[in-house]
XYZ file of C-alpha atoms in Angstrom:
308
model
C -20.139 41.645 -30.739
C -20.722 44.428 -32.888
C -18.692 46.587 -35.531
C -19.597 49.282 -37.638
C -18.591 49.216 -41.606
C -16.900 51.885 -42.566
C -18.642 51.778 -46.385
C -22.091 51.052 -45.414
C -22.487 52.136 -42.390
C -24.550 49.438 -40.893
C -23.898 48.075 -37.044
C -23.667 44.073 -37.560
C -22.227 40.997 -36.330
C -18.394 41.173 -36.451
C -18.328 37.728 -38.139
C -19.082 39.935 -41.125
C -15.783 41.560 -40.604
C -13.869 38.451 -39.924
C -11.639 36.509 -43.078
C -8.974 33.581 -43.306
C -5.922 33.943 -42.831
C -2.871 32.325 -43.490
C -1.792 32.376 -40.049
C -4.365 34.141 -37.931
C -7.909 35.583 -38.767
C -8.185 38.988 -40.895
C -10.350 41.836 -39.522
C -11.300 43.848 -42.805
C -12.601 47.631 -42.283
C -15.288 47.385 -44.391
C -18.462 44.112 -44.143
C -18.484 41.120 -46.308
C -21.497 42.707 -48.036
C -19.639 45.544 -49.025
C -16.315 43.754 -50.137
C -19.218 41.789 -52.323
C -20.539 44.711 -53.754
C -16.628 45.817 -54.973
C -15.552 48.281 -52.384
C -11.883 47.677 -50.887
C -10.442 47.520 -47.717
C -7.703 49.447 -47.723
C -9.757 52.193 -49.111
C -11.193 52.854 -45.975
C -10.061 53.219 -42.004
C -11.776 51.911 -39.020
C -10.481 52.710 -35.695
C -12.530 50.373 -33.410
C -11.468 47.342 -35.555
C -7.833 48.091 -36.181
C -7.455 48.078 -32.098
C -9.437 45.373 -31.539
C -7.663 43.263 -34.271
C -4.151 44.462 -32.659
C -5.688 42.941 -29.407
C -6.185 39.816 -30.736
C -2.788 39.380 -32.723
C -5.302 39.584 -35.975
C -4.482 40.900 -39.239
C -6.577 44.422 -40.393
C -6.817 45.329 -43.355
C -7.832 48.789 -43.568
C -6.619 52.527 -43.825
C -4.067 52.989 -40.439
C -4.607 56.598 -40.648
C -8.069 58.520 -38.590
C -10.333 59.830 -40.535
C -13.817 60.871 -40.676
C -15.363 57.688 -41.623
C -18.315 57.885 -38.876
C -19.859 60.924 -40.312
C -23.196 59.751 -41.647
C -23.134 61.493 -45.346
C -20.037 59.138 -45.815
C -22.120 56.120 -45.410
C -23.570 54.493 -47.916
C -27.269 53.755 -46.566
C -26.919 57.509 -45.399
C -30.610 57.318 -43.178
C -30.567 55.857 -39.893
C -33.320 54.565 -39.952
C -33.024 52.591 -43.451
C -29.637 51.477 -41.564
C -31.989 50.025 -38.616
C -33.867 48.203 -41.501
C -31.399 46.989 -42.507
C -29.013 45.682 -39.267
C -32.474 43.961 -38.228
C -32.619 42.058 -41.688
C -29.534 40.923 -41.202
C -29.734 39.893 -37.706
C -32.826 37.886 -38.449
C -30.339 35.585 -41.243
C -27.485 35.883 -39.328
C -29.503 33.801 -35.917
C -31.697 31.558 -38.328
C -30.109 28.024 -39.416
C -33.254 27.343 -41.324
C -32.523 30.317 -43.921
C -28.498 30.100 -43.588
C -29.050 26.286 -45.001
C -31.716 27.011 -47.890
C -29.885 30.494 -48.924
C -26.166 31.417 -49.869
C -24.869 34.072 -47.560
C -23.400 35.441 -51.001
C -26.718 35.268 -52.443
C -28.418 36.885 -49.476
C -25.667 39.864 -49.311
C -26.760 40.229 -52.997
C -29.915 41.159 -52.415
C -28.951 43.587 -49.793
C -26.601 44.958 -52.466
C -29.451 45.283 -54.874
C -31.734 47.188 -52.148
C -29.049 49.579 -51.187
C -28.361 50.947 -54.561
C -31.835 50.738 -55.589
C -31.585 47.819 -58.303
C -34.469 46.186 -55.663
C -36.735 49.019 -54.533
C -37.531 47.445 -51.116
C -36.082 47.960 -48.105
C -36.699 45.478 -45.092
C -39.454 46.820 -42.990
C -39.949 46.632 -38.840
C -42.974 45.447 -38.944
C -42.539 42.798 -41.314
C -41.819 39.260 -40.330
C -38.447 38.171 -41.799
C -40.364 35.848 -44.200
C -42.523 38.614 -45.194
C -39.492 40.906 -46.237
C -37.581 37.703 -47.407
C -39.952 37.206 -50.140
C -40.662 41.016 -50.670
C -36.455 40.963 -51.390
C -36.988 38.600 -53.970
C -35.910 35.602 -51.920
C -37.489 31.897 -51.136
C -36.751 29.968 -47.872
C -39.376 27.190 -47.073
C -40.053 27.530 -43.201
C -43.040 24.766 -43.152
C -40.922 21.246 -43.369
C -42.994 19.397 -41.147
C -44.878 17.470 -43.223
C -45.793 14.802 -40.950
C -49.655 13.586 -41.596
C -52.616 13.224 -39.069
C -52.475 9.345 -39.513
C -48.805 8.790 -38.921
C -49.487 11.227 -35.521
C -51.886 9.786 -34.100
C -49.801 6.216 -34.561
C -47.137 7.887 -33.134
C -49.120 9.047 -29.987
C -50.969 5.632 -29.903
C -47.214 3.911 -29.992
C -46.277 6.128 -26.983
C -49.280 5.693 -25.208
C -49.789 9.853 -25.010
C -47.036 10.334 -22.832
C -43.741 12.661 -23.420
C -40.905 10.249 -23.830
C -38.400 13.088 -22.230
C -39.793 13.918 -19.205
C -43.049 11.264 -18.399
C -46.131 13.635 -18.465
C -48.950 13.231 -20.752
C -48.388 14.631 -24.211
C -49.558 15.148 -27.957
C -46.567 17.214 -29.776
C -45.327 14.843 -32.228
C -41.192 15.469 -32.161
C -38.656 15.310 -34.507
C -35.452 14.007 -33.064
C -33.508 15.665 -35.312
C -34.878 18.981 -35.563
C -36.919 19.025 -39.238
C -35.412 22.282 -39.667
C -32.083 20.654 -39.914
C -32.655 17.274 -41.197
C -35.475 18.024 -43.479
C -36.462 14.602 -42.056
C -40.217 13.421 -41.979
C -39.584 9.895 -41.420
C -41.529 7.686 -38.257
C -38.264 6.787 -37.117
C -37.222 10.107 -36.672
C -40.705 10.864 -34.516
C -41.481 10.632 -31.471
C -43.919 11.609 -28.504
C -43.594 14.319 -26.615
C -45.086 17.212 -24.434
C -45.828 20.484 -25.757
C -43.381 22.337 -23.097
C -40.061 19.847 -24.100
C -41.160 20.555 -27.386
C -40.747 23.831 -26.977
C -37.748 23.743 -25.164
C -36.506 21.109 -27.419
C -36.904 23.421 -30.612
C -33.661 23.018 -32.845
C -31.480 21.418 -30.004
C -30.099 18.527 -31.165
C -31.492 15.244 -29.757
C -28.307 14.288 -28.236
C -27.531 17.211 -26.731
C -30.887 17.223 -25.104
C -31.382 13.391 -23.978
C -28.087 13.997 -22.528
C -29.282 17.550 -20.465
C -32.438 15.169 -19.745
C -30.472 12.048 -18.279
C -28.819 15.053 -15.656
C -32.155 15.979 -14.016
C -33.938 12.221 -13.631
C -35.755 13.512 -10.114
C -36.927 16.455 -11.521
C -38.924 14.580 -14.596
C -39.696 12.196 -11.947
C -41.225 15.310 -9.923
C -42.817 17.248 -12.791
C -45.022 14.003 -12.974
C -45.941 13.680 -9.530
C -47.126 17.445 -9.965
C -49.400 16.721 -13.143
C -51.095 13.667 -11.466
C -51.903 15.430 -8.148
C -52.605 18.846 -9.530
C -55.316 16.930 -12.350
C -57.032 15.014 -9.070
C -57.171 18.065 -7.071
C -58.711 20.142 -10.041
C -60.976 17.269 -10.834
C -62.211 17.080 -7.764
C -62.554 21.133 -7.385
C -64.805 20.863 -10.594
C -67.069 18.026 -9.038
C -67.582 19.917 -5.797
C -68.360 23.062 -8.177
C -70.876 21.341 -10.032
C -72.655 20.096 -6.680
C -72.891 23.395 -5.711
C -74.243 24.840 -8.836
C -77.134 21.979 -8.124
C -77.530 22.751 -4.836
C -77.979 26.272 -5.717
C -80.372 25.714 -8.246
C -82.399 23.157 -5.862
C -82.683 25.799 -3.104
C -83.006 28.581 -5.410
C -81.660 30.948 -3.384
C -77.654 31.986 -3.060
C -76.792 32.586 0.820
C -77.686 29.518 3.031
C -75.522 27.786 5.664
C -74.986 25.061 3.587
C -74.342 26.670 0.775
C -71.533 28.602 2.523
C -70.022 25.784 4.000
C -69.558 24.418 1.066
C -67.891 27.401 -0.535
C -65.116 27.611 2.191
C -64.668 24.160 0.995
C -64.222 25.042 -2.067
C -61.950 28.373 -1.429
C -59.348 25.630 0.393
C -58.950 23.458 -2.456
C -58.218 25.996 -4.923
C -55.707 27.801 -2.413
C -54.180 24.142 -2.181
C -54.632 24.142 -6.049
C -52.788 27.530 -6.485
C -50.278 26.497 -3.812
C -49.523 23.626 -5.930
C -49.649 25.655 -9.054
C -46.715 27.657 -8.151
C -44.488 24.722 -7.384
C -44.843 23.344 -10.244
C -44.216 26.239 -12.440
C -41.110 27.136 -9.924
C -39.728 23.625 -11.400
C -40.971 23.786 -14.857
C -38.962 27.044 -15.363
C -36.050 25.720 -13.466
C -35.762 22.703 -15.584
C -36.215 25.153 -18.680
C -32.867 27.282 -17.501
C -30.967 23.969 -17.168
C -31.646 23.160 -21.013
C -31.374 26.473 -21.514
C -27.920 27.194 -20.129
C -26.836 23.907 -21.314
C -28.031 24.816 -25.127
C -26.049 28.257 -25.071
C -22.871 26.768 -23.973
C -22.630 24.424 -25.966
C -23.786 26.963 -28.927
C -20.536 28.905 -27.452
C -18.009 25.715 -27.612
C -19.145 25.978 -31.464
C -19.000 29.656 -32.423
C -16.337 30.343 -34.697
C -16.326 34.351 -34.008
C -14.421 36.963 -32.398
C -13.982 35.947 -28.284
């Protein structure tokens, strides 16, 4: 969910909103970056808050009274488009655990500070990557901590034989249990094998989390395997009967012969049975995805400590 700040202007998370409270949660009027910067509270209304915060049986702390705090020349980033710049910054910090660990939230609102009122002369840009307009902000956050070696990969995919310990197909993706980005930790006991799709999947899930989505769906794994070997025999053999007609072609040296039909209508059935085969699998493989998927985001919710 999403408020407005009545100083700034900007459209961010409402955690930015949200304070302690002795009893129950403050909603303040204005954003944490602009409470930083030395703007107050109570100097400033905010309709949309102050009702949701009487919803909730929350404290606000803002100006009771309407006023015209949505007209733009109020605001402090007074463009719309700077303000896009900016709510896009802040959404890329706000959903990465990589830079919220490695950078100070006060830190990081400081530099926003500095850009606004033009102590920084940059403003985040669109088509920058958030690294790219981290370090163009004046600020460092190491995204390469994976500083595992070719030897130690290759003895981790000789250890596991080259197959995915989470699912049974053959792999090469050299895991971190717990996510590097988290643990920071490059040692072998924290590898292990893996296939590039859980990989992917995997990303910053906690291994827990995701042995225990894994240990829900044994038949599927079980399936996704049966898929790989039959779909690698049924290509391998489509490339063997493509090669002997390449030959044959070459030996005749001529392209439309009985033969040479025949065995193209050989060849058209196994890749329909290829194709047919194709599409199961990928109907499964993105099945099994949602499953980690869904599982991941609830228990992302169960954690949240934000407005509803």
């Amino acid at each position: 969910m999403k408020f407005q700040c009545s100083a700034c202007g900007l459209r961010i998370n409402s955690r930015h909103f949200k304070q302690a409270g002795l009893m129950n949660p403050q909603l303040t009027s204005i954003c944490d970056i602009c409470i930083q910067s030395g703007e107050e509270s109570a100097d400033f209304a905010n309709m949309a808050v102050a009702i949701f915060a009487q919803g909730l049986l929350y404290t606000f702390i803002g100006k009771n009274e309407t006023t015209k705090d949505d007209e733009e020349a109020a605001f402090l980033v007074t463009k719309k488009d700077q303000r896009k710049r900016y709510e896009a910054f802040i959404q890329d910090y706000d959903g990465n655990e990589l830079a919220q660990q490695q950078l100070k939230r006060t830190e990081f609102n400081q530099a926003i500070i500095d850009s606004e009122t033009g102590k920084n002369d940059f403003l985040p840009k669109l088509e920058l990557t958030f690294a790219e307009n981290l370090e163009k902000m004046g600020l460092s956050v190491d995204f390469k901590l994976n500083e595992v070696d070719y030897i130690d990969r290759e003895r981790i995919r000789a250890k596991y034989h080259y197959r995915c310990q989470y699912c049974g197909r053959r792999g090469r993706s050299v895991d971190h249990k717990d996510p590097v980005s988290l643990s920071h930790n490059n040692n072998l006991d924290n590898l292990i094998l893996s296939c590039q799709e859980c990989n992917r999947i995997k990303s910053n899930m906690p291994y827990e989390l995701f042995v225990k989505l894994n240990s829900q769906i044994p038949q599927v794994n079980q399936k996704l395997v049966k898929y790989e070997n039959a779909l690698a025999t049924l290509k391998g053999e489509f490339e063997q009967k493509r090669r002997e007609l390449a030959a044959k072609m070459h030996l005749k040296g001529v392209v439309n012969d009985p033969e040479l039909n025949q065995m193209r209508k050989q060849n058209k059935k196994l890749q329909d049975a290829i194709d047919s085969l194709d599409s199961d699998y990928n109907e499964l493989r993105s099945l099994r995805e949602q499953h980690f998927m869904t599982g991941w985001k609830l228990a992302q919710e169960k954690e949240k400590d934000d407005i509803i």
